[in-house]
JSON list of C-alpha atoms in Angstrom, two decimals:
[
{"chain": "A", "resi": 224, "resn": "MET", "atom": "CA", "xyz": [100.09, 77.02, 110.25]},
{"chain": "A", "resi": 225, "resn": "LYS", "atom": "CA", "xyz": [101.16, 79.73, 112.71]},
{"chain": "A", "resi": 226, "resn": "GLN", "atom": "CA", "xyz": [99.53, 83.11, 112.47]},
{"chain": "A", "resi": 227, "resn": "GLY", "atom": "CA", "xyz": [101.58, 85.22, 110.11]},
{"chain": "A", "resi": 228, "resn": "SER", "atom": "CA", "xyz": [103.48, 82.33, 108.55]},
{"chain": "A", "resi": 229, "resn": "VAL", "atom": "CA", "xyz": [103.38, 82.13, 104.79]},
{"chain": "A", "resi": 230, "resn": "GLY", "atom": "CA", "xyz": [105.02, 78.98, 103.51]},
{"chain": "A", "resi": 231, "resn": "PRO", "atom": "CA", "xyz": [104.02, 75.40, 104.15]},
{"chain": "A", "resi": 232, "resn": "ARG", "atom": "CA", "xyz": [105.94, 73.52, 106.80]},
{"chain": "A", "resi": 233, "resn": "LEU", "atom": "CA", "xyz": [108.94, 71.91, 105.16]},
{"chain": "A", "resi": 234, "resn": "TYR", "atom": "CA", "xyz": [110.68, 68.80, 106.40]},
{"chain": "A", "resi": 235, "resn": "ARG", "atom": "CA", "xyz": [113.85, 69.32, 108.38]},
{"chain": "A", "resi": 236, "resn": "LEU", "atom": "CA", "xyz": [115.86, 66.65, 106.69]},
{"chain": "A", "resi": 237, "resn": "GLY", "atom": "CA", "xyz": [118.98, 67.14, 108.76]},
{"chain": "A", "resi": 238, "resn": "LYS", "atom": "CA", "xyz": [117.39, 65.18, 111.62]},
{"chain": "A", "resi": 239, "resn": "LYS", "atom": "CA", "xyz": [115.55, 61.90, 111.56]},
{"chain": "A", "resi": 240, "resn": "SER", "atom": "CA", "xyz": [112.11, 62.70, 110.15]},
{"chain": "A", "resi": 241, "resn": "ASN", "atom": "CA", "xyz": [108.94, 60.82, 109.29]},
{"chain": "A", "resi": 242, "resn": "LEU", "atom": "CA", "xyz": [109.99, 61.05, 105.65]},
{"chain": "A", "resi": 243, "resn": "ASP", "atom": "CA", "xyz": [113.16, 59.07, 106.42]},
{"chain": "A", "resi": 244, "resn": "GLY", "atom": "CA", "xyz": [111.03, 56.28, 107.88]},
{"chain": "A", "resi": 245, "resn": "VAL", "atom": "CA", "xyz": [108.67, 56.25, 104.90]},
{"chain": "A", "resi": 246, "resn": "ILE", "atom": "CA", "xyz": [111.60, 56.04, 102.49]},
{"chain": "A", "resi": 247, "resn": "MET", "atom": "CA", "xyz": [113.14, 53.18, 104.47]},
{"chain": "A", "resi": 248, "resn": "ARG", "atom": "CA", "xyz": [109.82, 51.29, 104.62]},
{"chain": "A", "resi": 249, "resn": "LEU", "atom": "CA", "xyz": [109.31, 51.69, 100.89]},
{"chain": "A", "resi": 250, "resn": "GLY", "atom": "CA", "xyz": [112.64, 49.98, 100.32]},
{"chain": "A", "resi": 251, "resn": "PHE", "atom": "CA", "xyz": [114.40, 52.88, 98.64]},
{"chain": "A", "resi": 252, "resn": "VAL", "atom": "CA", "xyz": [117.40, 52.46, 100.92]},
{"chain": "A", "resi": 253, "resn": "LYS", "atom": "CA", "xyz": [118.56, 48.93, 101.77]},
{"chain": "A", "resi": 254, "resn": "ASN", "atom": "CA", "xyz": [122.00, 48.71, 103.30]},
{"chain": "A", "resi": 255, "resn": "THR", "atom": "CA", "xyz": [123.51, 50.41, 100.28]},
{"chain": "A", "resi": 256, "resn": "GLY", "atom": "CA", "xyz": [125.17, 53.15, 102.25]},
{"chain": "A", "resi": 257, "resn": "VAL", "atom": "CA", "xyz": [123.01, 55.72, 100.45]},
{"chain": "A", "resi": 258, "resn": "SER", "atom": "CA", "xyz": [121.71, 58.22, 102.94]},
{"chain": "A", "resi": 259, "resn": "ALA", "atom": "CA", "xyz": [117.99, 58.60, 103.37]},
{"chain": "A", "resi": 260, "resn": "PHE", "atom": "CA", "xyz": [118.75, 62.31, 103.31]},
{"chain": "A", "resi": 261, "resn": "LEU", "atom": "CA", "xyz": [119.95, 62.15, 99.69]},
{"chain": "A", "resi": 262, "resn": "VAL", "atom": "CA", "xyz": [116.98, 60.09, 98.58]},
{"chain": "A", "resi": 263, "resn": "ALA", "atom": "CA", "xyz": [114.63, 62.45, 100.39]},
{"chain": "A", "resi": 264, "resn": "MET", "atom": "CA", "xyz": [116.18, 65.40, 98.59]},
{"chain": "A", "resi": 265, "resn": "LEU", "atom": "CA", "xyz": [115.51, 63.71, 95.25]},
{"chain": "A", "resi": 266, "resn": "VAL", "atom": "CA", "xyz": [111.90, 63.19, 96.25]},
{"chain": "A", "resi": 267, "resn": "VAL", "atom": "CA", "xyz": [111.24, 66.61, 97.79]},
{"chain": "A", "resi": 268, "resn": "ALA", "atom": "CA", "xyz": [113.43, 68.99, 95.75]},
{"chain": "A", "resi": 269, "resn": "PRO", "atom": "CA", "xyz": [111.62, 68.82, 92.38]},
{"chain": "A", "resi": 270, "resn": "GLN", "atom": "CA", "xyz": [108.27, 69.58, 93.93]},
{"chain": "A", "resi": 271, "resn": "VAL", "atom": "CA", "xyz": [107.11, 73.16, 93.50]},
{"chain": "A", "resi": 272, "resn": "TRP", "atom": "CA", "xyz": [105.13, 74.38, 96.47]},
{"chain": "A", "resi": 273, "resn": "ALA", "atom": "CA", "xyz": [102.98, 77.43, 96.55]},
{"chain": "A", "resi": 274, "resn": "GLU", "atom": "CA", "xyz": [101.13, 79.29, 99.28]},
{"chain": "A", "resi": 275, "resn": "THR", "atom": "CA", "xyz": [98.30, 81.38, 97.88]},
{"chain": "A", "resi": 276, "resn": "PHE", "atom": "CA", "xyz": [96.63, 84.31, 99.60]},
{"chain": "A", "resi": 277, "resn": "THR", "atom": "CA", "xyz": [94.86, 87.54, 98.70]},
{"chain": "A", "resi": 278, "resn": "ALA", "atom": "CA", "xyz": [96.22, 90.94, 99.57]},
{"chain": "A", "resi": 279, "resn": "LYS", "atom": "CA", "xyz": [95.93, 94.61, 98.67]},
{"chain": "A", "resi": 280, "resn": "VAL", "atom": "CA", "xyz": [98.83, 96.27, 96.87]},
{"chain": "A", "resi": 281, "resn": "VAL", "atom": "CA", "xyz": [99.83, 99.26, 99.00]},
{"chain": "A", "resi": 282, "resn": "GLY", "atom": "CA", "xyz": [103.14, 100.12, 97.35]},
{"chain": "A", "resi": 283, "resn": "VAL", "atom": "CA", "xyz": [105.14, 99.63, 94.17]},
{"chain": "A", "resi": 284, "resn": "SER", "atom": "CA", "xyz": [108.91, 99.79, 94.70]},
{"chain": "A", "resi": 285, "resn": "ASP", "atom": "CA", "xyz": [109.94, 99.23, 91.09]},
{"chain": "A", "resi": 286, "resn": "GLY", "atom": "CA", "xyz": [108.81, 97.26, 88.04]},
{"chain": "A", "resi": 287, "resn": "ASP", "atom": "CA", "xyz": [109.06, 93.88, 89.73]},
{"chain": "A", "resi": 288, "resn": "THR", "atom": "CA", "xyz": [108.52, 94.49, 93.46]},
{"chain": "A", "resi": 289, "resn": "VAL", "atom": "CA", "xyz": [105.37, 95.45, 95.37]},
{"chain": "A", "resi": 290, "resn": "LYS", "atom": "CA", "xyz": [104.26, 95.80, 98.98]},
{"chain": "A", "resi": 291, "resn": "VAL", "atom": "CA", "xyz": [101.05, 94.01, 99.88]},
{"chain": "A", "resi": 292, "resn": "LEU", "atom": "CA", "xyz": [98.84, 94.15, 102.96]},
{"chain": "A", "resi": 293, "resn": "THR", "atom": "CA", "xyz": [97.14, 90.86, 103.80]},
{"chain": "A", "resi": 294, "resn": "GLU", "atom": "CA", "xyz": [93.93, 90.17, 105.67]},
{"chain": "A", "resi": 295, "resn": "GLN", "atom": "CA", "xyz": [95.94, 88.31, 108.34]},
{"chain": "A", "resi": 296, "resn": "SER", "atom": "CA", "xyz": [95.87, 90.02, 111.73]},
{"chain": "A", "resi": 297, "resn": "CYS", "atom": "CA", "xyz": [98.99, 90.71, 113.78]},
{"chain": "A", "resi": 298, "resn": "ASP", "atom": "CA", "xyz": [99.82, 92.42, 117.05]},
{"chain": "A", "resi": 299, "resn": "SER", "atom": "CA", "xyz": [103.31, 93.74, 116.41]},
{"chain": "A", "resi": 300, "resn": "GLY", "atom": "CA", "xyz": [106.55, 93.08, 114.57]},
{"chain": "A", "resi": 301, "resn": "LYS", "atom": "CA", "xyz": [108.45, 94.37, 111.58]},
{"chain": "A", "resi": 302, "resn": "ASP", "atom": "CA", "xyz": [105.87, 93.07, 109.09]},
{"chain": "A", "resi": 303, "resn": "CYS", "atom": "CA", "xyz": [102.85, 94.37, 111.02]},
{"chain": "A", "resi": 304, "resn": "ARG", "atom": "CA", "xyz": [101.14, 97.49, 109.64]},
{"chain": "A", "resi": 305, "resn": "SER", "atom": "CA", "xyz": [97.84, 98.76, 111.02]},
{"chain": "A", "resi": 306, "resn": "GLY", "atom": "CA", "xyz": [97.16, 95.37, 112.60]},
{"chain": "A", "resi": 307, "resn": "LYS", "atom": "CA", "xyz": [97.63, 93.50, 109.31]},
{"chain": "A", "resi": 308, "resn": "ILE", "atom": "CA", "xyz": [100.64, 91.62, 107.93]},
{"chain": "A", "resi": 309, "resn": "GLN", "atom": "CA", "xyz": [102.55, 93.35, 105.15]},
{"chain": "A", "resi": 310, "resn": "TYR", "atom": "CA", "xyz": [104.97, 91.64, 102.77]},
{"chain": "A", "resi": 311, "resn": "ARG", "atom": "CA", "xyz": [107.38, 92.75, 100.07]},
{"chain": "A", "resi": 312, "resn": "VAL", "atom": "CA", "xyz": [106.78, 90.61, 96.99]},
{"chain": "A", "resi": 313, "resn": "ARG", "atom": "CA", "xyz": [109.17, 90.08, 94.06]},
{"chain": "A", "resi": 314, "resn": "LEU", "atom": "CA", "xyz": [107.48, 88.98, 90.83]},
{"chain": "A", "resi": 315, "resn": "ALA", "atom": "CA", "xyz": [108.77, 85.54, 89.82]},
{"chain": "A", "resi": 316, "resn": "GLU", "atom": "CA", "xyz": [110.50, 84.78, 86.52]},
{"chain": "A", "resi": 317, "resn": "ILE", "atom": "CA", "xyz": [110.76, 88.38, 85.31]},
{"chain": "A", "resi": 318, "resn": "ASP", "atom": "CA", "xyz": [113.24, 91.23, 85.71]},
{"chain": "A", "resi": 319, "resn": "THR", "atom": "CA", "xyz": [112.61, 94.89, 84.95]},
{"chain": "A", "resi": 320, "resn": "PRO", "atom": "CA", "xyz": [114.99, 97.78, 84.37]},
{"chain": "A", "resi": 321, "resn": "GLU", "atom": "CA", "xyz": [116.44, 99.23, 87.55]},
{"chain": "A", "resi": 322, "resn": "LYS", "atom": "CA", "xyz": [115.31, 102.73, 88.58]},
{"chain": "A", "resi": 323, "resn": "LYS", "atom": "CA", "xyz": [118.45, 104.36, 87.14]},
{"chain": "A", "resi": 324, "resn": "GLN", "atom": "CA", "xyz": [118.22, 102.44, 83.85]},
{"chain": "A", "resi": 325, "resn": "PRO", "atom": "CA", "xyz": [116.37, 103.66, 80.78]},
{"chain": "A", "resi": 326, "resn": "TYR", "atom": "CA", "xyz": [112.73, 102.58, 81.07]},
{"chain": "A", "resi": 327, "resn": "GLY", "atom": "CA", "xyz": [113.06, 101.93, 84.82]},
{"chain": "A", "resi": 328, "resn": "SER", "atom": "CA", "xyz": [110.43, 104.50, 85.85]},
{"chain": "A", "resi": 329, "resn": "LYS", "atom": "CA", "xyz": [108.11, 103.41, 83.03]},
{"chain": "A", "resi": 330, "resn": "ALA", "atom": "CA", "xyz": [108.33, 99.78, 84.14]},
{"chain": "A", "resi": 331, "resn": "LYS", "atom": "CA", "xyz": [107.42, 100.85, 87.68]},
{"chain": "A", "resi": 332, "resn": "GLN", "atom": "CA", "xyz": [104.47, 102.85, 86.33]},
{"chain": "A", "resi": 333, "resn": "ALA", "atom": "CA", "xyz": [103.32, 99.89, 84.20]},
{"chain": "A", "resi": 334, "resn": "LEU", "atom": "CA", "xyz": [103.21, 97.64, 87.27]},
{"chain": "A", "resi": 335, "resn": "SER", "atom": "CA", "xyz": [101.52, 100.35, 89.32]},
{"chain": "A", "resi": 336, "resn": "ASP", "atom": "CA", "xyz": [98.84, 100.77, 86.64]},
{"chain": "A", "resi": 337, "resn": "LEU", "atom": "CA", "xyz": [98.13, 97.03, 86.80]},
{"chain": "A", "resi": 338, "resn": "VAL", "atom": "CA", "xyz": [98.00, 96.48, 90.56]},
{"chain": "A", "resi": 339, "resn": "PHE", "atom": "CA", "xyz": [98.29, 99.53, 92.83]},
{"chain": "A", "resi": 340, "resn": "GLY", "atom": "CA", "xyz": [95.39, 99.82, 95.28]},
{"chain": "A", "resi": 341, "resn": "ARG", "atom": "CA", "xyz": [93.85, 96.58, 94.04]},
{"chain": "A", "resi": 342, "resn": "MET", "atom": "CA", "xyz": [93.18, 93.23, 95.63]},
{"chain": "A", "resi": 343, "resn": "ILE", "atom": "CA", "xyz": [95.39, 90.58, 94.07]},
{"chain": "A", "resi": 344, "resn": "LYS", "atom": "CA", "xyz": [96.06, 86.88, 94.43]},
{"chain": "A", "resi": 345, "resn": "VAL", "atom": "CA", "xyz": [99.64, 86.14, 95.51]},
{"chain": "A", "resi": 346, "resn": "GLU", "atom": "CA", "xyz": [100.98, 82.69, 94.70]},
{"chain": "A", "resi": 347, "resn": "GLN", "atom": "CA", "xyz": [104.23, 82.43, 96.65]},
{"chain": "A", "resi": 348, "resn": "ILE", "atom": "CA", "xyz": [106.81, 80.03, 95.24]},
{"chain": "A", "resi": 349, "resn": "ASP", "atom": "CA", "xyz": [109.94, 81.05, 97.13]},
{"chain": "A", "resi": 350, "resn": "LYS", "atom": "CA", "xyz": [111.61, 83.64, 99.33]},
{"chain": "A", "resi": 351, "resn": "ASP", "atom": "CA", "xyz": [114.69, 85.52, 98.11]},
{"chain": "A", "resi": 352, "resn": "ARG", "atom": "CA", "xyz": [117.88, 86.49, 99.96]},
{"chain": "A", "resi": 353, "resn": "TYR", "atom": "CA", "xyz": [116.41, 89.92, 100.74]},
{"chain": "A", "resi": 354, "resn": "GLY", "atom": "CA", "xyz": [113.46, 88.38, 102.57]},
{"chain": "A", "resi": 355, "resn": "ARG", "atom": "CA", "xyz": [110.96, 89.16, 99.82]},
{"chain": "A", "resi": 356, "resn": "LEU", "atom": "CA", "xyz": [108.35, 86.62, 98.82]},
{"chain": "A", "resi": 357, "resn": "VAL", "atom": "CA", "xyz": [108.91, 85.49, 95.22]},
{"chain": "A", "resi": 358, "resn": "ALA", "atom": "CA", "xyz": [105.52, 85.03, 93.63]},
{"chain": "A", "resi": 359, "resn": "ASN", "atom": "CA", "xyz": [103.17, 85.03, 90.72]},
{"chain": "A", "resi": 360, "resn": "LEU", "atom": "CA", "xyz": [100.57, 87.79, 91.01]},
{"chain": "A", "resi": 361, "resn": "TYR", "atom": "CA", "xyz": [97.07, 87.69, 89.57]},
{"chain": "A", "resi": 362, "resn": "VAL", "atom": "CA", "xyz": [94.58, 90.52, 89.20]},
{"chain": "A", "resi": 363, "resn": "ASP", "atom": "CA", "xyz": [91.12, 89.92, 87.70]},
{"chain": "A", "resi": 364, "resn": "GLY", "atom": "CA", "xyz": [92.33, 86.50, 86.54]},
{"chain": "A", "resi": 365, "resn": "LYS", "atom": "CA", "xyz": [95.30, 87.95, 84.62]},
{"chain": "A", "resi": 366, "resn": "TRP", "atom": "CA", "xyz": [98.84, 86.79, 85.37]},
{"chain": "A", "resi": 367, "resn": "VAL", "atom": "CA", "xyz": [100.59, 90.08, 86.16]},
{"chain": "A", "resi": 368, "resn": "ASN", "atom": "CA", "xyz": [104.10, 88.69, 85.59]},
{"chain": "A", "resi": 369, "resn": "ALA", "atom": "CA", "xyz": [103.14, 87.72, 82.02]},
{"chain": "A", "resi": 370, "resn": "GLU", "atom": "CA", "xyz": [101.38, 91.04, 81.43]},
{"chain": "A", "resi": 371, "resn": "MET", "atom": "CA", "xyz": [104.59, 92.88, 82.29]},
{"chain": "A", "resi": 372, "resn": "VAL", "atom": "CA", "xyz": [106.49, 90.83, 79.70]},
{"chain": "A", "resi": 373, "resn": "ARG", "atom": "CA", "xyz": [103.69, 91.15, 77.11]},
{"chain": "A", "resi": 374, "resn": "SER", "atom": "CA", "xyz": [103.69, 94.95, 77.40]},
{"chain": "A", "resi": 375, "resn": "GLY", "atom": "CA", "xyz": [107.46, 95.11, 76.95]},
{"chain": "A", "resi": 376, "resn": "SER", "atom": "CA", "xyz": [107.96, 96.34, 80.52]},
{"chain": "A", "resi": 377, "resn": "ALA", "atom": "CA", "xyz": [110.03, 93.33, 81.62]},
{"chain": "A", "resi": 378, "resn": "TRP", "atom": "CA", "xyz": [112.56, 90.80, 80.47]},
{"chain": "A", "resi": 379, "resn": "VAL", "atom": "CA", "xyz": [112.17, 87.11, 81.16]},
{"chain": "A", "resi": 380, "resn": "TYR", "atom": "CA", "xyz": [114.66, 86.49, 83.98]},
{"chain": "A", "resi": 381, "resn": "ARG", "atom": "CA", "xyz": [116.62, 83.72, 82.31]},
{"chain": "A", "resi": 382, "resn": "GLN", "atom": "CA", "xyz": [118.33, 82.52, 85.47]},
{"chain": "A", "resi": 383, "resn": "TYR", "atom": "CA", "xyz": [114.99, 81.76, 87.14]},
{"chain": "A", "resi": 384, "resn": "ALA", "atom": "CA", "xyz": [112.48, 81.34, 84.29]},
{"chain": "A", "resi": 385, "resn": "LYS", "atom": "CA", "xyz": [110.57, 78.09, 84.10]},
{"chain": "A", "resi": 386, "resn": "THR", "atom": "CA", "xyz": [107.58, 79.01, 81.94]},
{"chain": "A", "resi": 387, "resn": "PRO", "atom": "CA", "xyz": [108.05, 78.70, 78.15]},
{"chain": "A", "resi": 388, "resn": "GLU", "atom": "CA", "xyz": [105.05, 81.01, 77.51]},
{"chain": "A", "resi": 389, "resn": "LEU", "atom": "CA", "xyz": [107.03, 83.94, 78.92]},
{"chain": "A", "resi": 390, "resn": "PHE", "atom": "CA", "xyz": [109.77, 83.56, 76.30]},
{"chain": "A", "resi": 391, "resn": "LYS", "atom": "CA", "xyz": [107.10, 83.60, 73.57]},
{"chain": "A", "resi": 392, "resn": "LEU", "atom": "CA", "xyz": [105.54, 86.77, 75.00]},
{"chain": "A", "resi": 393, "resn": "GLU", "atom": "CA", "xyz": [108.96, 88.43, 75.19]},
{"chain": "A", "resi": 394, "resn": "ALA", "atom": "CA", "xyz": [109.72, 87.54, 71.56]},
{"chain": "A", "resi": 395, "resn": "GLU", "atom": "CA", "xyz": [106.37, 89.03, 70.48]},
{"chain": "A", "resi": 396, "resn": "ALA", "atom": "CA", "xyz": [106.96, 92.23, 72.47]},
{"chain": "A", "resi": 397, "resn": "LYS", "atom": "CA", "xyz": [110.43, 92.54, 70.97]},
{"chain": "A", "resi": 398, "resn": "ALA", "atom": "CA", "xyz": [109.17, 91.96, 67.41]},
{"chain": "A", "resi": 399, "resn": "ASP", "atom": "CA", "xyz": [106.41, 94.56, 67.90]},
{"chain": "A", "resi": 400, "resn": "LYS", "atom": "CA", "xyz": [108.85, 97.00, 69.58]},
{"chain": "A", "resi": 401, "resn": "ARG", "atom": "CA", "xyz": [106.60, 97.34, 72.63]},
{"chain": "A", "resi": 402, "resn": "GLY", "atom": "CA", "xyz": [107.81, 99.10, 75.75]},
{"chain": "A", "resi": 403, "resn": "LEU", "atom": "CA", "xyz": [111.55, 98.83, 76.39]},
{"chain": "A", "resi": 404, "resn": "TRP", "atom": "CA", "xyz": [111.97, 97.08, 73.04]},
{"chain": "A", "resi": 405, "resn": "ALA", "atom": "CA", "xyz": [111.35, 100.43, 71.31]},
{"chain": "A", "resi": 406, "resn": "LEU", "atom": "CA", "xyz": [114.54, 101.79, 72.91]},
{"chain": "A", "resi": 407, "resn": "PRO", "atom": "CA", "xyz": [117.78, 101.84, 70.91]},
{"chain": "A", "resi": 408, "resn": "GLU", "atom": "CA", "xyz": [119.68, 98.59, 71.48]},
{"chain": "A", "resi": 409, "resn": "SER", "atom": "CA", "xyz": [122.44, 100.49, 73.32]},
{"chain": "A", "resi": 410, "resn": "GLU", "atom": "CA", "xyz": [119.86, 101.44, 76.01]},
{"chain": "A", "resi": 411, "resn": "ARG", "atom": "CA", "xyz": [118.46, 97.91, 76.44]},
{"chain": "A", "resi": 412, "resn": "THR", "atom": "CA", "xyz": [120.91, 96.36, 78.88]},
{"chain": "A", "resi": 413, "resn": "PRO", "atom": "CA", "xyz": [119.26, 93.48, 80.76]},
{"chain": "A", "resi": 414, "resn": "PRO", "atom": "CA", "xyz": [119.00, 94.43, 84.44]},
{"chain": "A", "resi": 415, "resn": "TRP", "atom": "CA", "xyz": [121.04, 91.43, 85.64]},
{"chain": "A", "resi": 416, "resn": "GLU", "atom": "CA", "xyz": [123.95, 92.64, 83.46]},
{"chain": "A", "resi": 417, "resn": "TRP", "atom": "CA", "xyz": [123.46, 96.27, 84.53]},
{"chain": "A", "resi": 418, "resn": "ARG", "atom": "CA", "xyz": [123.58, 95.29, 88.24]},
{"chain": "A", "resi": 419, "resn": "ARG", "atom": "CA", "xyz": [126.91, 93.50, 87.74]},
{"chain": "A", "resi": 420, "resn": "LYS", "atom": "CA", "xyz": [128.44, 96.70, 86.35]},
{"chain": "A", "resi": 421, "resn": "HIS", "atom": "CA", "xyz": [126.96, 99.13, 88.90]}
]
């Protein structure tokens, strides 16, 4: 892997690749007119890949986004800070109130209390359209994303959620009126709905 790269190398399926040859040799495609590309997508797409690394949290932007400084060295570039690579990381599967929403600053503080200035494990699962890594974060063996939901500082982000445990934690936080769930219902607009209106 190149210095500074984060994700694993993915197949470029638009061109003839080794994967095409493997699929053909295994007999998945035999003069049926079905493209090896389509079969390859069925094989590759469901797989979840993750790149894991440790980093220090050097900034908290809001309740679901942090800046981390890795141990990886760099010479220059937009992600290079003090000779180390810095990334913006969006917590996977959760969404917190925006800064201008009720509970927005408290959600940011809750995340800061958990991770700011600490070494964490970052398990990258994707990259979003803003260039942020989308990841699960762990500190002292605790899954930070789940802790944010458990404390009532985050919603489960329904559009992207894949972990049933998070829905259970959210239901418990709501039943116990923890965090944002203690707010009047009129002040509990899910952030994805709030963003559509503002």
